Tab-separated table of C-alpha atoms and ligand atoms in Angstrom:
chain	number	residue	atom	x	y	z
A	1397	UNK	CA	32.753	149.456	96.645
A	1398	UNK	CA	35.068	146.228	97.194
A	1399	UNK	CA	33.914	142.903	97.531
A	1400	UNK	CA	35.444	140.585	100.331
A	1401	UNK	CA	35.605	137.241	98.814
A	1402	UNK	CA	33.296	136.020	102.119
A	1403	UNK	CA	30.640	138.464	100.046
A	1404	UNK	CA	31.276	137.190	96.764
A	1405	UNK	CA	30.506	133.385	98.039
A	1406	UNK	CA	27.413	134.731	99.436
A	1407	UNK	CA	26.069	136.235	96.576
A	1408	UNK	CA	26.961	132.923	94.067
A	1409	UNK	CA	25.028	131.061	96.790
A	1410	UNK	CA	22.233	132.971	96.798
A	1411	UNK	CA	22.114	133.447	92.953
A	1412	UNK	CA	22.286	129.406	92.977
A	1413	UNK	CA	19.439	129.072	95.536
A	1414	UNK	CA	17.297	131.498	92.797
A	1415	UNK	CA	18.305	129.119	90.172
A	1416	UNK	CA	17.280	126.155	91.681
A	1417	UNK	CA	14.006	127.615	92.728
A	1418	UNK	CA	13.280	128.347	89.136
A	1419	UNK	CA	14.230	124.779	87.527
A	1420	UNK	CA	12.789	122.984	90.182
A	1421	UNK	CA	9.078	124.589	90.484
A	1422	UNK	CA	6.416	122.958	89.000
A	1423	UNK	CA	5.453	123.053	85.736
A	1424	UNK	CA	2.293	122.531	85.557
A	1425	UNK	CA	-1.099	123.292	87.326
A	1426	UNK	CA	-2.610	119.701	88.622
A	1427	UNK	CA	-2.756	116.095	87.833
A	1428	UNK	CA	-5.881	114.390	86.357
A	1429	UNK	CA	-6.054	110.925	88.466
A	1430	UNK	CA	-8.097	109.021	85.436
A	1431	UNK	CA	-9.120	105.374	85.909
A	1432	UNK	CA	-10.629	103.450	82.996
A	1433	UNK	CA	-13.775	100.766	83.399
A	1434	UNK	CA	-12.290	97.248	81.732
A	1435	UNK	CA	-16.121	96.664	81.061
A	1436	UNK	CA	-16.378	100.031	78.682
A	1437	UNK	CA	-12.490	99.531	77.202
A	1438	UNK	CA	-13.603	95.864	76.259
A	1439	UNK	CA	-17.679	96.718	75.018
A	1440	UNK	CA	-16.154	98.626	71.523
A	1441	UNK	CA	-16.062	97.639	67.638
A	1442	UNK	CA	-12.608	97.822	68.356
A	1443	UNK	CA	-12.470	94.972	71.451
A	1444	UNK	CA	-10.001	94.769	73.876
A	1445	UNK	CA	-7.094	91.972	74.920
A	1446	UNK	CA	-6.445	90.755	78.788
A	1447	UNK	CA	-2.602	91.203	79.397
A	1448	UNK	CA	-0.337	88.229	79.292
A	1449	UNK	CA	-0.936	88.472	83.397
A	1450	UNK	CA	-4.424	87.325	82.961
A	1451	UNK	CA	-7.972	88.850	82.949
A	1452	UNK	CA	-7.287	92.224	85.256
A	1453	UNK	CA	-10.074	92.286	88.503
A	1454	UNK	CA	-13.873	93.604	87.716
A	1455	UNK	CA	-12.849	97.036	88.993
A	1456	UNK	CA	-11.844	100.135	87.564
A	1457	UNK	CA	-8.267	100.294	86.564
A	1458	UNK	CA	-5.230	102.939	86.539
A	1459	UNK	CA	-5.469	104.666	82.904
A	1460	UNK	CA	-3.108	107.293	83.532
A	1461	UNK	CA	-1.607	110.722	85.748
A	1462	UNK	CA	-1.632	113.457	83.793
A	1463	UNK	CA	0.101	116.647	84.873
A	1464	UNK	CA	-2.543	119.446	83.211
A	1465	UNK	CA	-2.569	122.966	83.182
A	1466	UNK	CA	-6.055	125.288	84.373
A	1467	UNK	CA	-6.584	126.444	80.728
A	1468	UNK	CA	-7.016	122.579	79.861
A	1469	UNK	CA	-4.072	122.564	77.784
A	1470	UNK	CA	-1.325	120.136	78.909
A	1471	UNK	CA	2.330	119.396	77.711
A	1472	UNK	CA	3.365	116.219	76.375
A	1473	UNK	CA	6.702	114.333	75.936
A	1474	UNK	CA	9.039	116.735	77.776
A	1475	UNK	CA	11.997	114.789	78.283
A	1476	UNK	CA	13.229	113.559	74.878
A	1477	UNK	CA	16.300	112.274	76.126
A	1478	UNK	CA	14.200	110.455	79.072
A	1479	UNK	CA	13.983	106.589	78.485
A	1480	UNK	CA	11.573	104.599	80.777
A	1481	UNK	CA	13.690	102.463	82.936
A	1482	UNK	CA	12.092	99.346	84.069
A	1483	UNK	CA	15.199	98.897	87.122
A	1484	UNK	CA	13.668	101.735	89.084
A	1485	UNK	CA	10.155	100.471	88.942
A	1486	UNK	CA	11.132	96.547	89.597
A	1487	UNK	CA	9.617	96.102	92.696
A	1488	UNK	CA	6.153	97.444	91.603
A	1489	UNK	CA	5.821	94.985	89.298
A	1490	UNK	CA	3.279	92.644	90.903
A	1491	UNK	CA	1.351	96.203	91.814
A	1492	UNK	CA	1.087	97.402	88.441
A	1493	UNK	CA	0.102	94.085	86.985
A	1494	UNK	CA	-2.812	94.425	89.271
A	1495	UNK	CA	-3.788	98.046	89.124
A	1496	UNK	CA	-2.904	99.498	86.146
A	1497	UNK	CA	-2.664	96.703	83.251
A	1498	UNK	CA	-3.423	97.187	79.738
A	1499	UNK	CA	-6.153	96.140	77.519
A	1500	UNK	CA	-5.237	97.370	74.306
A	1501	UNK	CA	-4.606	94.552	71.558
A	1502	UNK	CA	-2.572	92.226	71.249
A	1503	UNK	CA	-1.899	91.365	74.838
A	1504	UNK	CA	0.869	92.669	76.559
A	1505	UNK	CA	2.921	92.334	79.736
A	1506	UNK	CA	1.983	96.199	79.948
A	1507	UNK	CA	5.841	97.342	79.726
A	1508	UNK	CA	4.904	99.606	77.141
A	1509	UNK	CA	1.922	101.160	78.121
A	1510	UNK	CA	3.557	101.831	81.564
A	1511	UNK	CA	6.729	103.403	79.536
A	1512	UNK	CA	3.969	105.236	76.870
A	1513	UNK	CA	2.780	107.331	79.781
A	1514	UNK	CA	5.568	107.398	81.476
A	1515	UNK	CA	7.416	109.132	78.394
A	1516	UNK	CA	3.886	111.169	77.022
A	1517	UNK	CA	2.745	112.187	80.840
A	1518	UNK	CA	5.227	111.562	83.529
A	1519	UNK	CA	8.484	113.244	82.109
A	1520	UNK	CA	6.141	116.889	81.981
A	1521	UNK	CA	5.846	116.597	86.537
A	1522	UNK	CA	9.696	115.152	87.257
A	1523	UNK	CA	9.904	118.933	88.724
A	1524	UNK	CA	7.711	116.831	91.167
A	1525	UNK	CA	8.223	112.846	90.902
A	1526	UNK	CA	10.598	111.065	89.263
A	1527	UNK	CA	9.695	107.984	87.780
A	1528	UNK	CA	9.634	105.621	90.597
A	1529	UNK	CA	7.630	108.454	92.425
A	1530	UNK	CA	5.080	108.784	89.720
A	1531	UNK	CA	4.094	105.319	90.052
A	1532	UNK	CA	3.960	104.919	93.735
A	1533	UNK	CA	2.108	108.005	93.531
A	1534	UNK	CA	-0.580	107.152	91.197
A	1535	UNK	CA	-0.845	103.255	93.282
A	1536	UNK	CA	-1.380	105.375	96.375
A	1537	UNK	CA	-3.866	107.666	94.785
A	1538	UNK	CA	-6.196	104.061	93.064
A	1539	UNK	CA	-6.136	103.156	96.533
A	1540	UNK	CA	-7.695	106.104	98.158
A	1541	UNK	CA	-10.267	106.686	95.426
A	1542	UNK	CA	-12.514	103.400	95.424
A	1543	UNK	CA	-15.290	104.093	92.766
A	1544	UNK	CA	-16.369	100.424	92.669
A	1545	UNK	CA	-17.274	101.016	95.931
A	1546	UNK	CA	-18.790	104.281	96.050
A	1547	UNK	CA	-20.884	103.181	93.187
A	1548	UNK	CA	-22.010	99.856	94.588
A	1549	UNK	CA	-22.912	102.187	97.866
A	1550	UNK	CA	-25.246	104.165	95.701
A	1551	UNK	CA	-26.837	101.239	94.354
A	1552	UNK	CA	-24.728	101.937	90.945
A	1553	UNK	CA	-23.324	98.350	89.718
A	1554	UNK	CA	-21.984	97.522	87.068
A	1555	UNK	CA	-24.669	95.302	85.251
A	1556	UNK	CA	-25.637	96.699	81.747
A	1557	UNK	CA	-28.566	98.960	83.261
A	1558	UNK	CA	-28.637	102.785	82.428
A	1559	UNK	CA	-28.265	105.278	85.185
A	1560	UNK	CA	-28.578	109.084	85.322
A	1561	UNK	CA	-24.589	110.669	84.858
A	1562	UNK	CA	-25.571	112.840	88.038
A	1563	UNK	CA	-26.306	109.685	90.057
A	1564	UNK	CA	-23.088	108.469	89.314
A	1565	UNK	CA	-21.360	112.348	89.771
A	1566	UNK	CA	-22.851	112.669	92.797
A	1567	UNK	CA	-22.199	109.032	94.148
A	1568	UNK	CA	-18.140	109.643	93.984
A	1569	UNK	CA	-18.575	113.068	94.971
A	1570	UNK	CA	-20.370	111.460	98.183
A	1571	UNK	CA	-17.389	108.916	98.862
A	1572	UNK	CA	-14.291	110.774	97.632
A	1573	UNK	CA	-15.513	114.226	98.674
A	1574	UNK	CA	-14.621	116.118	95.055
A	1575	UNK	CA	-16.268	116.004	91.882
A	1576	UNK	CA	-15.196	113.753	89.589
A	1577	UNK	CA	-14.825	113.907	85.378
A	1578	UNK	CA	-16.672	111.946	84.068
A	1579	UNK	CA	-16.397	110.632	80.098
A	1580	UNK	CA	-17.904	107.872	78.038
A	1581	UNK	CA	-17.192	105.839	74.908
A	1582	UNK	CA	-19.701	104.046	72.999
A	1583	UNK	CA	-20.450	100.081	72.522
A	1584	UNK	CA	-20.956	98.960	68.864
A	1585	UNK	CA	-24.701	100.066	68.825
A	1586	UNK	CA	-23.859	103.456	69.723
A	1587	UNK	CA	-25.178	103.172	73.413
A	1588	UNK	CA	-23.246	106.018	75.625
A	1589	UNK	CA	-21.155	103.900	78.417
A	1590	UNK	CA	-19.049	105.142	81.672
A	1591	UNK	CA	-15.429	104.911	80.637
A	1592	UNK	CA	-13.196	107.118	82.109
A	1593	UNK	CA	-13.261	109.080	85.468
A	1594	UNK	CA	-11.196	111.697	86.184
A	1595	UNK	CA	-10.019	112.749	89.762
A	1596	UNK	CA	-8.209	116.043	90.270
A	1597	UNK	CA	-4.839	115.711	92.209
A	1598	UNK	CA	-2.488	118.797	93.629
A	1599	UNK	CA	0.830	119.040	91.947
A	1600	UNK	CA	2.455	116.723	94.808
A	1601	UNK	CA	0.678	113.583	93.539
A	1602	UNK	CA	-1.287	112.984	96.900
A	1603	UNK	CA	-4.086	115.032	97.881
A	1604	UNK	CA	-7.372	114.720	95.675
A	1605	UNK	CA	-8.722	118.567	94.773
A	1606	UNK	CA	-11.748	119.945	93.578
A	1607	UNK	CA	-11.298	119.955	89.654
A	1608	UNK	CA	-9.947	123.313	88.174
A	1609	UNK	CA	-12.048	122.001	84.738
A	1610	UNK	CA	-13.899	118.897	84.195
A	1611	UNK	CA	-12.529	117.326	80.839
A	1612	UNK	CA	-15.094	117.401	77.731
A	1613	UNK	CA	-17.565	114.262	78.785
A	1614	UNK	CA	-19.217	112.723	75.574
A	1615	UNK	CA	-21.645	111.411	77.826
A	1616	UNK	CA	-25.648	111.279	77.308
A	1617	UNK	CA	-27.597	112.312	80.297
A	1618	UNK	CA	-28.648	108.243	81.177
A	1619	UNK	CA	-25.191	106.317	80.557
A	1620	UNK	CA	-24.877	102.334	80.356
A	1621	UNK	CA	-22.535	100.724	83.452
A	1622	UNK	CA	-21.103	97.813	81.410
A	1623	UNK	CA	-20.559	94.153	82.762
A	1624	UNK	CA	-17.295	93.541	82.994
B	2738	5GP	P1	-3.491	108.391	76.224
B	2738	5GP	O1	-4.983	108.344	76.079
B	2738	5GP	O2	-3.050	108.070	77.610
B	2738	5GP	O3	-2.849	109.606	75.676
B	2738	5GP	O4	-2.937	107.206	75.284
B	2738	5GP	C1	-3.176	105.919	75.645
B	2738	5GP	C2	-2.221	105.027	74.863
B	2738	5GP	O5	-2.018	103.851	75.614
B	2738	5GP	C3	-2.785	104.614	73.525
B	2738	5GP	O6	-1.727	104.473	72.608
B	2738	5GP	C4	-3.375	103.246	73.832
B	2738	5GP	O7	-3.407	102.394	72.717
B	2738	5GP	C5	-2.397	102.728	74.853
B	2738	5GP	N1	-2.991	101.764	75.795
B	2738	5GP	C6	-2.433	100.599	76.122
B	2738	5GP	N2	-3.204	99.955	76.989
B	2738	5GP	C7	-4.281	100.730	77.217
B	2738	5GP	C8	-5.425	100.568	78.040
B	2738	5GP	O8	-5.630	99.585	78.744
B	2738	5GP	N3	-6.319	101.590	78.024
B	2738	5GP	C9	-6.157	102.709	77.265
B	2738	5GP	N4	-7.096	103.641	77.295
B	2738	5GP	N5	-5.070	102.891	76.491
B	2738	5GP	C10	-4.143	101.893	76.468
């Protein structure tokens, strides 16, 4: 059988459509949304530092989106050649200062946390978001999932008392509709305290989902809600 060349163009398109379906589908299962309490960060042997920008707001704080897969297994790094590039993000600035600033010692403008999991976490959903994308989606994402708020609502504040880890599950469950993550670090004395809580996200960045798996807690059943 002969091939017009009208045929032959058809067929490279369509083997180029297949192509680009297989490079450019996700990679990866879902995101974890995780937000870190300053209060817990800070309450360690190992301390914490407030960024150059000044002492971030009592509230929880962006820690990092992680693209994950449902076995709990995740990749890491995937874009060795990728460099963070602080031009694309330039704008966010002020945003990031405010929502997703770093604590770790000695204080920082938080340039290089934002590039750490940009490199470690980001580069493994660019099938999805590319780097400005990534940001604005995890921004977006701290503002629909207020857990100051749907703690205070369930009488859950963050004062150095104790309080039962399903009070505080079922609080956020309450106000975000899905079930958070939940994980804890310890103060100095060895007291279990909330730290991290993770939200599950679809593969687009936007829409919250009911976990696939809850990440390991480390939690005791009563947990301390540190001052911050
Ligand atoms: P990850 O847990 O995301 O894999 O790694 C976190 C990295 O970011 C660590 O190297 C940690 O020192 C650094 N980092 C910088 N600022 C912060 C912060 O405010 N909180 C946490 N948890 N890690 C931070």
């Amino acid at each position: 059988m002969k091939l017009n060349s009208c045929s032959v163009i058809i067929i490279h398109l369509f083997v180029l459509q297949c192509l680009s379906v297989v490079c450019l589908s996700q990679d990866f299962d879902f995101f974890y949304f995780v937000q870190q309490w300053p209060g817990a960060y800070c309450d360690t042997k190992r301390g914490c530092c407030y960024p150059t920008t000044g002492m971030p707001a009592g509230d929880f704080l962006i820690h990092g989106l992680w693209p994950n897969y449902n076995d709990g297994s995740y990749p890491s790094g995937c874009d060795h050649g990728a460099s963070f590039d602080k031009s694309e993000i330039s704008d966010l600035i002020p945003t990031l200062q405010k929502e997703w600033p770093t604590l770790a010692c000695p204080s920082s403008d938080g340039f290089k946390f934002w590039a750490n999991q940009w490199t470690k976490y980001g580069t493994c959903s660019k099938s999805e978001l590319n780097e400005r994308q990534y940001f604005e989606a995890a921004i977006a994402l701290k503002g629909k999932a207020n857990l100051l708020q749907a703690l205070r609502d369930a009488g859950i504040k963050p004062n150095d008392h104790l309080y039962k880890m399903e009070e505080i599950r079922d609080a956020i469950k309450v106000a975000i509709g899905y079930t958070p993550g939940i994980e804890c670090n310890v103060d100095e004395f060895g007291t279990s305290q909330l730290y991290l809580v993770y939200l599950c996200v679809d593969t687009s960045g936007s829409d919250f989902i009911e976990c696939p798996l809850l990440p390991r807690a480390g939690c005791g059943s009563s947990i301390q809600f540190p001052k911050f």
